[in-house]
Coordinates of C-alpha atoms in Angstrom, one line a residue:
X1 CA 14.9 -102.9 97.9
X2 CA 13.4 -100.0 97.8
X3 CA 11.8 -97.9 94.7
X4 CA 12.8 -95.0 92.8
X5 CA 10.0 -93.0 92.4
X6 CA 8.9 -92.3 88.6
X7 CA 8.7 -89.1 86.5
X8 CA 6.2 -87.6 84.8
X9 CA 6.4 -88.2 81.1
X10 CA 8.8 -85.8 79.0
X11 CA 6.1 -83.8 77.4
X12 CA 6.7 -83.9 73.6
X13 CA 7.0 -80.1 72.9
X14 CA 8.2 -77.6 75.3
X15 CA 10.4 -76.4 78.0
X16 CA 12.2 -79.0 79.7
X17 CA 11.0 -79.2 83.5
X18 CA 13.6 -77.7 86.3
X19 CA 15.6 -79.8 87.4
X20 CA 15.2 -81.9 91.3
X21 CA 17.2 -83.7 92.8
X22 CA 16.1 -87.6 93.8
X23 CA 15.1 -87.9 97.4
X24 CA 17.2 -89.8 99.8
X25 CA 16.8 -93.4 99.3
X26 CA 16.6 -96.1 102.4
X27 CA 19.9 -97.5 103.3
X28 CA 20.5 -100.6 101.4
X29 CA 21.5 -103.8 102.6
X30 CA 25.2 -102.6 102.4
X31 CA 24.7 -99.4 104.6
X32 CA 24.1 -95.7 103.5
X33 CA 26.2 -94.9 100.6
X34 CA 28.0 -92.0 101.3
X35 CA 26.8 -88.7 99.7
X36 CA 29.9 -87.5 97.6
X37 CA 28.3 -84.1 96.6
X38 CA 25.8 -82.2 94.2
X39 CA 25.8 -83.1 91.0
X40 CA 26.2 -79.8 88.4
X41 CA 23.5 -79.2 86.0
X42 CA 24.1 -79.5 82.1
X43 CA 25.2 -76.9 79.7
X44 CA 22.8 -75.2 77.3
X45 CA 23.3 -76.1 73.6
X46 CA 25.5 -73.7 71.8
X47 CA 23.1 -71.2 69.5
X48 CA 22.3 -72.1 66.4
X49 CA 23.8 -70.0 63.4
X50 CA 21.4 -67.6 61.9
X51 CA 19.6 -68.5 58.6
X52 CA 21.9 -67.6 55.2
X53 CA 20.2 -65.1 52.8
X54 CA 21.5 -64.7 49.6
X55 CA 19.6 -62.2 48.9
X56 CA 21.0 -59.8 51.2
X57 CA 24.2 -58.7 49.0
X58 CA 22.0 -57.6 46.3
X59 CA 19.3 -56.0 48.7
X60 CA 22.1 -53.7 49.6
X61 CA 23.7 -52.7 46.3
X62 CA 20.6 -52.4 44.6
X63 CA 19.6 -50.0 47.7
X64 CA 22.5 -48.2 47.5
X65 CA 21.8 -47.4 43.8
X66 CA 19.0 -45.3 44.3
X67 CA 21.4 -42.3 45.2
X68 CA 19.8 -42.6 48.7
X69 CA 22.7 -44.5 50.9
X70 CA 19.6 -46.9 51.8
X71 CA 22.2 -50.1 51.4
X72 CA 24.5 -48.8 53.9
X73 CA 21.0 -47.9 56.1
X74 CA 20.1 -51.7 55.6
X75 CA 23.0 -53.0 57.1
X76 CA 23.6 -49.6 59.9
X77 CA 26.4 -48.6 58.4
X78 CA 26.0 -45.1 59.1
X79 CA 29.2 -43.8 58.1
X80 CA 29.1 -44.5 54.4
X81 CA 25.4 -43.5 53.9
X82 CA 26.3 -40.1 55.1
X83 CA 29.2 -40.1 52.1
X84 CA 26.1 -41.1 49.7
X85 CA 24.0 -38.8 51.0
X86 CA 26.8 -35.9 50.6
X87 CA 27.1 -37.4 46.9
X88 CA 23.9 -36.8 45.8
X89 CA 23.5 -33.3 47.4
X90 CA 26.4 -32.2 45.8
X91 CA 25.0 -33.4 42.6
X92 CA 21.5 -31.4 43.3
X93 CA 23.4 -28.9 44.0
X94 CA 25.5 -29.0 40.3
X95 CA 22.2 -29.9 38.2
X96 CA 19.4 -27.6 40.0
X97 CA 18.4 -25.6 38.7
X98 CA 17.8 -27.4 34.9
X99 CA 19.5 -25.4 32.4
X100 CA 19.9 -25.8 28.9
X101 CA 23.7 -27.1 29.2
X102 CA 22.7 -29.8 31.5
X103 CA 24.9 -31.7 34.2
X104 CA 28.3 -31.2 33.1
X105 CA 30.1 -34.7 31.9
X106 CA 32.5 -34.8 34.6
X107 CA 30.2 -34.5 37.2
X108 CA 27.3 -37.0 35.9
X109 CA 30.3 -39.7 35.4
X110 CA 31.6 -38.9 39.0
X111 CA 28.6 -39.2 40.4
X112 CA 27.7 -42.7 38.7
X113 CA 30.9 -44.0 39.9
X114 CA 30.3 -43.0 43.3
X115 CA 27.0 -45.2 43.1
X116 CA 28.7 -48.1 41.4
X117 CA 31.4 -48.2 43.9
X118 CA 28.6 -47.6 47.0
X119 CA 26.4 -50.7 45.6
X120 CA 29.9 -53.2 45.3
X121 CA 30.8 -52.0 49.0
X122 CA 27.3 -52.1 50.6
X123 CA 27.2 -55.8 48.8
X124 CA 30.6 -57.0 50.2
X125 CA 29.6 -55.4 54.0
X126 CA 26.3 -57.2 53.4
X127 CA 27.7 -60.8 53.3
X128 CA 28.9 -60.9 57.0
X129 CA 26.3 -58.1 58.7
X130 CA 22.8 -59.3 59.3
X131 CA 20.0 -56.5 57.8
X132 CA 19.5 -54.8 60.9
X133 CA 15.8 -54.1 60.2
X134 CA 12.7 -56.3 60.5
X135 CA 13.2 -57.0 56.6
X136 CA 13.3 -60.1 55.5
X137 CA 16.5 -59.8 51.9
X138 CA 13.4 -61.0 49.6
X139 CA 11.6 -57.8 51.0
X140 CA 14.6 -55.6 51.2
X141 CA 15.5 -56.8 47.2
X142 CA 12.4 -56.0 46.0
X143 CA 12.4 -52.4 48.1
X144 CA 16.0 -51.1 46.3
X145 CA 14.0 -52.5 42.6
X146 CA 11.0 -50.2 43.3
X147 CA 13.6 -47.8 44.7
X148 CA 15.4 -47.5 41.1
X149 CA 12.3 -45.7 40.0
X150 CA 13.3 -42.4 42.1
X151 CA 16.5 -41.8 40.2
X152 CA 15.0 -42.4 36.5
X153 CA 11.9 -40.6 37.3
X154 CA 14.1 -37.8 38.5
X155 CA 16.4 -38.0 35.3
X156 CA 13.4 -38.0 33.0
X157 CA 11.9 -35.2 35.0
X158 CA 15.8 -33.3 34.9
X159 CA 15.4 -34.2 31.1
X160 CA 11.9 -32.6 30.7
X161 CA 12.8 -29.7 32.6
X162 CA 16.0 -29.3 30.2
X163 CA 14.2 -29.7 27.7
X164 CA 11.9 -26.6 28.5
X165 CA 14.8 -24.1 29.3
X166 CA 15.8 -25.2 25.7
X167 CA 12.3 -24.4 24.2
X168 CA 12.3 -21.2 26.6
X169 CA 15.9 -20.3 25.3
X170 CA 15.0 -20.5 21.4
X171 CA 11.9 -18.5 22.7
X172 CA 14.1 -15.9 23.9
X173 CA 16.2 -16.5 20.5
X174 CA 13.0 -15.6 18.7
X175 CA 12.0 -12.8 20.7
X176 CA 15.0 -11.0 19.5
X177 CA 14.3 -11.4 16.0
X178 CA 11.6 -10.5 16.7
X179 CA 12.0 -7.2 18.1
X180 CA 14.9 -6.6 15.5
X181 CA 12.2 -6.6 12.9
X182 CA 9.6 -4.1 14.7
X183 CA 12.5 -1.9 15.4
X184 CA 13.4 -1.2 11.4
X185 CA 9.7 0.6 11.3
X186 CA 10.3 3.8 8.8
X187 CA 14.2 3.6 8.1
X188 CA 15.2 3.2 4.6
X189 CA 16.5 -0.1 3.7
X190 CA 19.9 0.2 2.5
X191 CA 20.2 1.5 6.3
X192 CA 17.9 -1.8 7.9
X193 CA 19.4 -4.7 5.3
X194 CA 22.1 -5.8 7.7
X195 CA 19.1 -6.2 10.2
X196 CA 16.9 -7.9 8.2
X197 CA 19.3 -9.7 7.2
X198 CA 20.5 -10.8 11.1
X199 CA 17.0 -11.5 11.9
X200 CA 16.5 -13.9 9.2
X201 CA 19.5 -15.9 10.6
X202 CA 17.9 -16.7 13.9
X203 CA 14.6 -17.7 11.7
X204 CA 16.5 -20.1 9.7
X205 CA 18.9 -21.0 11.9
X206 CA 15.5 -22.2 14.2
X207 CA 14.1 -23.9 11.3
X208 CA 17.7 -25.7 10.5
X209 CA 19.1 -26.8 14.0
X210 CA 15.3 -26.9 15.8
X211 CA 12.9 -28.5 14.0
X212 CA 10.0 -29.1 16.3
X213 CA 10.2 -26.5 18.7
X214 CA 7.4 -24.2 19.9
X215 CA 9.5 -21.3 18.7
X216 CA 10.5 -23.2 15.2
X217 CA 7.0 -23.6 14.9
X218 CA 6.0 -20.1 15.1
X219 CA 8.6 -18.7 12.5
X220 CA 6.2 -19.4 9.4
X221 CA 4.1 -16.5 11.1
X222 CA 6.9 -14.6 12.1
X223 CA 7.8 -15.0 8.0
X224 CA 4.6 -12.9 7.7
X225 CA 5.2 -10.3 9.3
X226 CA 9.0 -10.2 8.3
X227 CA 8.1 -10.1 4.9
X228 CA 5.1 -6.8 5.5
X229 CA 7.8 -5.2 7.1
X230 CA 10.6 -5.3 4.7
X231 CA 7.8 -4.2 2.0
X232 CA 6.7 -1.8 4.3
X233 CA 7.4 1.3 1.5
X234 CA 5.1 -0.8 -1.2
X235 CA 2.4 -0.4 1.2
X236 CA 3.0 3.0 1.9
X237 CA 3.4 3.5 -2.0
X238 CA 6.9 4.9 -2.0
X239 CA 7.6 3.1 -4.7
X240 CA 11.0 3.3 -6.0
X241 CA 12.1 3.2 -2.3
X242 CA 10.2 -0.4 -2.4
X243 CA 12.0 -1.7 -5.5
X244 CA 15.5 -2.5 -3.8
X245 CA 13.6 -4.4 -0.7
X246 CA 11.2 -6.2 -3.3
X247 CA 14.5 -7.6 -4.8
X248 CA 15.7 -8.7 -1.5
X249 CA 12.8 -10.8 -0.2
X250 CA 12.6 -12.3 -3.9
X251 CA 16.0 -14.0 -3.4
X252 CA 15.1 -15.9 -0.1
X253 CA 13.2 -18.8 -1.5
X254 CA 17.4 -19.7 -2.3
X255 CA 18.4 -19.2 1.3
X256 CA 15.3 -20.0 3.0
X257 CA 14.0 -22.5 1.1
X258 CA 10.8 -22.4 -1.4
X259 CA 9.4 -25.0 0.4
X260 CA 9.5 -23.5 4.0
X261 CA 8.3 -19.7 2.2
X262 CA 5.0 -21.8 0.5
X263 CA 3.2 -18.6 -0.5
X264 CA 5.9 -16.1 0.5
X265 CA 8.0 -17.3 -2.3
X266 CA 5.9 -15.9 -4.9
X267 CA 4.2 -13.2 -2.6
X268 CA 6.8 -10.5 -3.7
X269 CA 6.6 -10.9 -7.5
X270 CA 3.4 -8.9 -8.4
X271 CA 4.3 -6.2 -6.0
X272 CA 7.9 -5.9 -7.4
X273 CA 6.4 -5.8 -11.3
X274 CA 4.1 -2.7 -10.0
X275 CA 7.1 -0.8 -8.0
X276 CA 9.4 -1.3 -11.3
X277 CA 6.8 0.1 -13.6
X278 CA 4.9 3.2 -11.2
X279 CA 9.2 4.0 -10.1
X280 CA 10.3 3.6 -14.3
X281 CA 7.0 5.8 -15.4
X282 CA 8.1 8.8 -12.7
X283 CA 12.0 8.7 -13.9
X284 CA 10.7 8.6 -17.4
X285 CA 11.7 11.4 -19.5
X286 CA 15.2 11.7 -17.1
X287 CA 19.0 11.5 -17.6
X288 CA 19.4 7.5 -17.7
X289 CA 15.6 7.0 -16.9
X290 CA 13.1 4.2 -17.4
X291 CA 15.8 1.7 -15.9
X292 CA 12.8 0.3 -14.1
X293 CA 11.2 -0.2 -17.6
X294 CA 13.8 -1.9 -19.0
X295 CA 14.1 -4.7 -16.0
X296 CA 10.6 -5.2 -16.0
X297 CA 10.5 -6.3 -18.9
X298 CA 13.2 -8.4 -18.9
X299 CA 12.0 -9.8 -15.5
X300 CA 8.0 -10.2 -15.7
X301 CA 7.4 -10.1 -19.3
X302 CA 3.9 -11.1 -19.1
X303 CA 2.9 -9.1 -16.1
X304 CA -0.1 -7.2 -16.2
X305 CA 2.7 -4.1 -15.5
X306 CA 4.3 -4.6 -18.3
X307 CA 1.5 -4.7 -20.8
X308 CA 1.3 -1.2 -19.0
X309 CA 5.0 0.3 -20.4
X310 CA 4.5 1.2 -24.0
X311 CA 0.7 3.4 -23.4
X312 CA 2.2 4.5 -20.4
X313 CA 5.0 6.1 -22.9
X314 CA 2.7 6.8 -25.3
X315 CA 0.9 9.2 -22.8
X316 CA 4.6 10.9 -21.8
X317 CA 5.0 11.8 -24.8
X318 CA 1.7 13.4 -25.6
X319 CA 2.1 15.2 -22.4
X320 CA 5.2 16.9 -23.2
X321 CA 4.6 17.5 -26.6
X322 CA 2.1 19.5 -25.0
X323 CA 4.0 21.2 -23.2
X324 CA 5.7 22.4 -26.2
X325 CA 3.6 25.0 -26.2
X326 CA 4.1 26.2 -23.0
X327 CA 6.6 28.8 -20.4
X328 CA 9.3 25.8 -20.6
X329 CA 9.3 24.0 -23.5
X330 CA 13.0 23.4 -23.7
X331 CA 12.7 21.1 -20.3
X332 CA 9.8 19.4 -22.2
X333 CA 12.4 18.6 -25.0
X334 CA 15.0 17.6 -22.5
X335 CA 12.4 15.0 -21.6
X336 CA 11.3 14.0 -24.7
X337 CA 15.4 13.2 -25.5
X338 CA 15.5 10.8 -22.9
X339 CA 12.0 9.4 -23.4
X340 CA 13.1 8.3 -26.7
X341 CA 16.7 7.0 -25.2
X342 CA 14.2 5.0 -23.7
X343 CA 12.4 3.5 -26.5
X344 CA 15.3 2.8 -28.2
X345 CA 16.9 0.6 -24.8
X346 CA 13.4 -1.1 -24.5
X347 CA 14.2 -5.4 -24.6
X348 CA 13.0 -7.4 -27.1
X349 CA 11.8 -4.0 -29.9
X350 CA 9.1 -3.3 -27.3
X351 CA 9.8 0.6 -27.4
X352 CA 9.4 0.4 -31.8
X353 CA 5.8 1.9 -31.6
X354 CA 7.0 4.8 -29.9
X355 CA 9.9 5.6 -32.1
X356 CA 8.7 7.4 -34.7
X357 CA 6.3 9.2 -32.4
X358 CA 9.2 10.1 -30.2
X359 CA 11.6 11.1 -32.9
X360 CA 8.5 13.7 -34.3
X361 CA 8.1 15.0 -30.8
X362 CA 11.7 15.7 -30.3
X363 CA 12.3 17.5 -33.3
X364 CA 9.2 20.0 -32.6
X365 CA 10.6 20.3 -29.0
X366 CA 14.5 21.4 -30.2
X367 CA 12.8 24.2 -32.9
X368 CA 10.5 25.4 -30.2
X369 CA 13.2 25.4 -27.3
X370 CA 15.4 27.6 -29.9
X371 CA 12.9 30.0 -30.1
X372 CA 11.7 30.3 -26.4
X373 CA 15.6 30.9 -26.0
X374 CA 16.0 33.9 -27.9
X375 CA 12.3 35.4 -26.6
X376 CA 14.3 35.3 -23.1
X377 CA 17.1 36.5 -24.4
X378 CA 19.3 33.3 -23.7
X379 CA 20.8 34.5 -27.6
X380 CA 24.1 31.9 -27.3
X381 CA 21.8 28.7 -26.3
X382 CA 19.0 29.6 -29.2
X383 CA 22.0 29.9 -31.9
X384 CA 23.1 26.6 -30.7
X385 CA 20.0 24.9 -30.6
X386 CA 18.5 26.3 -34.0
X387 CA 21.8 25.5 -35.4
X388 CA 21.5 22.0 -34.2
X389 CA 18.6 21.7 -35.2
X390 CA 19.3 22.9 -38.9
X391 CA 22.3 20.7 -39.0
X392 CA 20.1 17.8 -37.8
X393 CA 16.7 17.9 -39.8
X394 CA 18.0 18.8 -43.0
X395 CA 14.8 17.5 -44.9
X396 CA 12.6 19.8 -42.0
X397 CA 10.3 22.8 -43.3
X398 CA 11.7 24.9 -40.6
X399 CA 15.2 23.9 -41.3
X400 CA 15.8 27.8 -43.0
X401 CA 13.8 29.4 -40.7
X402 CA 16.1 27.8 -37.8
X403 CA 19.0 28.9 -39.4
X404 CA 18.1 32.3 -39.7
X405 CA 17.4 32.8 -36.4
X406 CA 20.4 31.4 -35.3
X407 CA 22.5 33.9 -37.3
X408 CA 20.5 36.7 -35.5
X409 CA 20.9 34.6 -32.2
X410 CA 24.2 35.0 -32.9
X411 CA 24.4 38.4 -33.6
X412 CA 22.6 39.4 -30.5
X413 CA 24.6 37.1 -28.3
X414 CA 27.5 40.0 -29.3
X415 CA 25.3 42.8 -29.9
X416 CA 22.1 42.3 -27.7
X417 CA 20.1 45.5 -29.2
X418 CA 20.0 43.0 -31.7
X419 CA 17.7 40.9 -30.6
X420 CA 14.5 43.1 -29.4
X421 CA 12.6 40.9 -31.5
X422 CA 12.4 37.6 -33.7
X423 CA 13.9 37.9 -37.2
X424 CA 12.4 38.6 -40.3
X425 CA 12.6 35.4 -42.7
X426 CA 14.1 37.5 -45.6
X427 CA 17.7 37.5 -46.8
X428 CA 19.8 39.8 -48.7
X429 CA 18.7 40.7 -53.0
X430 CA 17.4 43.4 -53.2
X431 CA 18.0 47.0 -52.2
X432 CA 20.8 48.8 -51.7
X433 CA 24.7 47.5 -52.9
X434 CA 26.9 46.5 -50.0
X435 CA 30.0 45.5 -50.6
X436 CA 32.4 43.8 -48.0
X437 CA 35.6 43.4 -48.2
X438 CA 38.9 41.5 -47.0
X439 CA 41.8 43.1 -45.8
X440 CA 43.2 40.5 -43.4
X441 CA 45.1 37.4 -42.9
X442 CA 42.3 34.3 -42.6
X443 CA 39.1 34.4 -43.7
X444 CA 36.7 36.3 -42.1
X445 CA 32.6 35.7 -41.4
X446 CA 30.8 38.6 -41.3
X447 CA 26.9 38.2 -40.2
X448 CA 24.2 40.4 -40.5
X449 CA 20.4 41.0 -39.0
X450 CA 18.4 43.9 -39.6
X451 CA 15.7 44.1 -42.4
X452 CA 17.4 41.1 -43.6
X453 CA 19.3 38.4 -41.8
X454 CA 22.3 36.6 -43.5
X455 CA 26.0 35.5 -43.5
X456 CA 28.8 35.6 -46.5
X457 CA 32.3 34.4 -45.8
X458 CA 35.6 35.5 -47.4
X459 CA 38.6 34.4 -48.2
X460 CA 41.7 35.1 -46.9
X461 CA 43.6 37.9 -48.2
X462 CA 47.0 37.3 -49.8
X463 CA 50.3 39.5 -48.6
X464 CA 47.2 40.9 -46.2
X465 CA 48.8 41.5 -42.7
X466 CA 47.4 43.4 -39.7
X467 CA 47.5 46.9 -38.2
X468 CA 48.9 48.4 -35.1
X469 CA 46.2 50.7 -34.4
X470 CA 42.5 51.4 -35.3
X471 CA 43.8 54.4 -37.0
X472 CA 45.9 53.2 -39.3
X473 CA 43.7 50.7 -40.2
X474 CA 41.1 53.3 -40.9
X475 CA 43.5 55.2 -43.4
X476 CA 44.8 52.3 -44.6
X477 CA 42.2 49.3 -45.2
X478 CA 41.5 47.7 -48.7
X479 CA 43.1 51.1 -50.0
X480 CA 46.3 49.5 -51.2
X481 CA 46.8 49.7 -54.8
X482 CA 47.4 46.7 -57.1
X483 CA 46.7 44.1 -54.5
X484 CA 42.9 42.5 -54.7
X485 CA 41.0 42.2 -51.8
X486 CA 38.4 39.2 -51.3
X487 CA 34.5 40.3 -51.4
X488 CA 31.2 40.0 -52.5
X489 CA 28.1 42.8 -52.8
X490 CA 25.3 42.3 -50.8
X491 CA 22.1 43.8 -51.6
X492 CA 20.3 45.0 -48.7
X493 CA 17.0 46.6 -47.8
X494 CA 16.9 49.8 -46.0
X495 CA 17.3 49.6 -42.2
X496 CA 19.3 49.7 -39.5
X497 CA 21.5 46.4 -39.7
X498 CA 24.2 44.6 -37.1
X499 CA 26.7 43.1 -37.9
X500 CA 29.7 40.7 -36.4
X501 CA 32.7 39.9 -37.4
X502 CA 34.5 36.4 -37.1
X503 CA 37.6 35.9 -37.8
X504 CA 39.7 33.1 -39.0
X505 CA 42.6 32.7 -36.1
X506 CA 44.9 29.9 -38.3
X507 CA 46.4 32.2 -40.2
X508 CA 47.0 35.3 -37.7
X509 CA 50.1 33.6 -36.8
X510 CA 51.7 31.1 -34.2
X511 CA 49.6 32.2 -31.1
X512 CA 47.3 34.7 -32.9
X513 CA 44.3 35.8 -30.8
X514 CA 41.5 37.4 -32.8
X515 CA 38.0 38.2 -31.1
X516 CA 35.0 39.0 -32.8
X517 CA 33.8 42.9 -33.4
X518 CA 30.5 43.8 -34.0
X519 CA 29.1 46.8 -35.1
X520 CA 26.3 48.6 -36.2
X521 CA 24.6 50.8 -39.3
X522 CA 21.9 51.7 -41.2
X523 CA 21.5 51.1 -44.4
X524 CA 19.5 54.1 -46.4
X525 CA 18.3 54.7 -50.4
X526 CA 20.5 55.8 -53.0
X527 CA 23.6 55.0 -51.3
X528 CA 26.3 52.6 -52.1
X529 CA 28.1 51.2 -48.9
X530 CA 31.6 49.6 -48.6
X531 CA 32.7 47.7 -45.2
X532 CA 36.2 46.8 -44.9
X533 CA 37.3 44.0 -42.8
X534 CA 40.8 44.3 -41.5
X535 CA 43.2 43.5 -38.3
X536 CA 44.9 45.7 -35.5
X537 CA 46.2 44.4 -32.4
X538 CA 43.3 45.4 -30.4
X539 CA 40.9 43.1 -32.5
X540 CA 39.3 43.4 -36.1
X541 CA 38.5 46.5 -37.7
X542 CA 35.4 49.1 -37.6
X543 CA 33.0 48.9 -39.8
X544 CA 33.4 51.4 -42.3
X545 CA 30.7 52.1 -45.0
X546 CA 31.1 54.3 -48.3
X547 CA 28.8 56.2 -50.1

């Protein structure tokens, strides 16, 4: 029997050896056995599956949320990365470059779906393909988690960079107000107030909606200069023209707020108080002047301007008191009337002081104005005035002195050769008898200047009617016998004398139209003179004296 020859031991790790086939073996005792064939080798073992990784779902979707397709690239599904990539250009393309609006809505929300809807696919695709990389899921996992910082570093840099085309836009914003402002430089105010007024909406409107901003920031500066610009005429010291802007930049702290304005909201106050009195003091002593004076008062009593008012008042009216004396002393009386309406609409009794003072000054001004009338020959304003003034200050020592130049005034206003010079202050007693008489319906004034300057009035004469012509009247006048005609004898100095005539109208008849006559003559010694006062169509009568 022969022996099978042995093996060499199976090694415990390793290949298997090749296979050999067993050499022939001596014939047994039986024979040969007969060789049926080659026996075929085994079969490999059927592969082993590969390893599961859990992991690798979420690898893929958390991958795929980065906005980078890098789920899809994990798994070689090139197809649907491209998609992604698409996605996210097309967002680049809608957000860049940052603007203050932002991504629009729609977009943003499309966009985030697309990536939700990426991750879920990339995770279902991941459960059956094998990561086609050298990347173990653990690996890949904790890629796609570092990963997620690329999209929320690039929203908080889109933010920041939103953020600053906001700051550059209210920079912009403030620019403009900006320039509005320098641009009102020398126009008057009532023509800039709209402007002012625009620019201060963008300040406040930076302050309200933008609190924080570099621009909102700088507005308490830009208040600065706002405010030296709207007072730019109180520099300049245009006064009045500073009053109305003064007022406008005092009612801000209500808009603005007092708070916001810290010093501003008291910073036009002072320079107000000193506009109102330096514009009151040069309209002082005008129609409706010292309007000023009155509000500031009323507004800064206690202001170092208004402890100014009253000397400042007192000085006026020394000033043109002495002007009084001067070429125009009826414009100095003008002034002196409204300096006292003044005093009189002061608050509080603060013009009282002044009254008195002002009430002298005006009646000095009203007797000298009369006179510097008639010395220029302006004879119907000086009898106005003198008579106004005689009506007025009754208890005056110039009250008869007034008077009697007004009747000359008068006079010459009819019969200028009248007036060559001021009146003497004498009237009629003495001299020689002149007797006027009446001969006319209404009473009749007649005045006189010469040597002596008077008036007499007379009655109305009854039955007394008037005369067609001058003629008749001439034959006729006061010569009537039985009837008794109104008069009265004047005695008169020697002279040459004028004389006018003013007649009653109410009793001429419905529609009667009398004008005045004046005339002329001279008085001399040793005569006795009769005037007759009587009516003809033309107008009253000539004068017509008797010896």
């Amino acid at each position: 029997m022969s022996a099978t020859p042995a093996l060499p031991p199976h090694p415990a790790y390793g290949p298997p050896h090749p296979y050999a086939a067993p050499p022939p073996t001596a014939p047994g005792p039986y024979g040969t056995p007969e060789v049926l064939g080659t026996s075929a080798p085994p079969k490999a073992p059927p592969p082993e599956p590969a390893p599961r990784e859990p992991l690798r779902p979420l690898a893929a979707a958390l991958l795929n949320l980065t906005g980078l397709g890098l789920g899809y690239v994990l798994i070689r599904a090139w197809l649907p990365a491209a998609l992604c990539w698409a996605a996210t250009a097309a967002l680049l393309l809608v957000a860049l470059p940052a603007d203050v609006d932002g991504v629009p809505g729609g977009a943003l929300l499309g966009y985030l779906a697309v990536l939700v809807l990426a991750a879920a696919d990339a995770a279902r695709r991941a459960l059956r393909a094998p990561i086609g990389w050298r990347l173990r899921a653990p690996l890949a996992a904790a890629l796609g988690v570092v990963l997620l910082a690329v999209p929320a570093s690039g929203a908080l840099a889109y933010d920041a960079a939103k953020d600053e085309a906001v700051e550059d836009m209210l920079l912009d914003r403030l620019g403009k107000a900006d320039r509005i402002v320098e641009d009102q430089g020398g126009r008057p105010f009532a023509a800039t107030e709209n402007d002012y007024r625009t620019a201060l909406d963008i300040y406040r409107d930076l302050l309200d909606d933008h609190a924080g901003s570099r621009a909102a920031d700088r507005v308490p500066g830009r208040l600065d200069a706002y405010y030296k610009s709207v007072a730019a005429p109180y520099t300049e010291k245009q006064y009045c023209e500073a009053v109305e802007p003064l007022k406008y930049l005092r009612t801000l702290p209500a808009t603005v707020g007092k708070e916001r304005l810290g010093r501003l909201a008291g910073w036009p106050d002072s320079r107000l108080a000193d506009s109102l009195y330096a514009c009151g003091m040069t309209s002082l002593g005008k129609t409706d002047g010292g309007a000023d004076l009155r509000e500031l008062l009323d507004t800064f009593p206690g202001s170092a301007a208004a402890d100014k008012v009253v000397p400042g008042i007192r000085a006026a009216i020394d000033d043109r008191t002495a002007e009084l004396t001067g070429a125009d002393p009826c414009t100095a009386t003008g002034e002196l009337r409204a300096i006292r309406a003044t005093t009189v609409s002061l608050p509080a009794g603060a013009g009282d002081p002044l009254g008195t003072k002002a009430a002298d000054a005006v009646e000095s001004g009203a007797y000298a104005c009369g006179l510097d009338e008639f010395e220029d020959g302006r004879y119907s304003e000086a009898a106005k005035t003198l008579d106004g003034f005689a009506d007025t200050y009754r208890g005056s020592g110039k009250r008869e002195r007034a008077r009697t130049i007004a009747i000359a005034a008068e006079v010459a206003a009819a019969r200028p050769q009248a007036g060559g010079k001021l009146p003497a202050q004498r009237g009629p007693g003495s001299g020689q008898d002149f007797v006027v008489k009446n001969d006319g319906p209404g009473a009749v004034e007649i005045l006189f200047t010469g040597p002596a300057t008077g008036s007499v009035k007379l009655g109305a004469c009854a039955g007394c009617t008037t005369y067609s012509t001058r003629a008749e009247g001439k034959s006729k006048a006061c010569k009537a016998s039985g009837r008794s005609y109104p008069q009265k004898t004047l005695r008169l100095p020697p002279g040459e004398y004028h004389f006018l005539y003013k007649r009653d109208t109410g009793a001429i008849g419905s529609g009667g139209l009398v004008s005045n006559h004046s005339d002329g003559a001279k008085v001399q010694g040793g005569y006795r003179y009769t005037d007759c006062a009587y009516v003809v169509s033309g107008g009253l009568g000539d004068f017509a004296p008797r010896s």
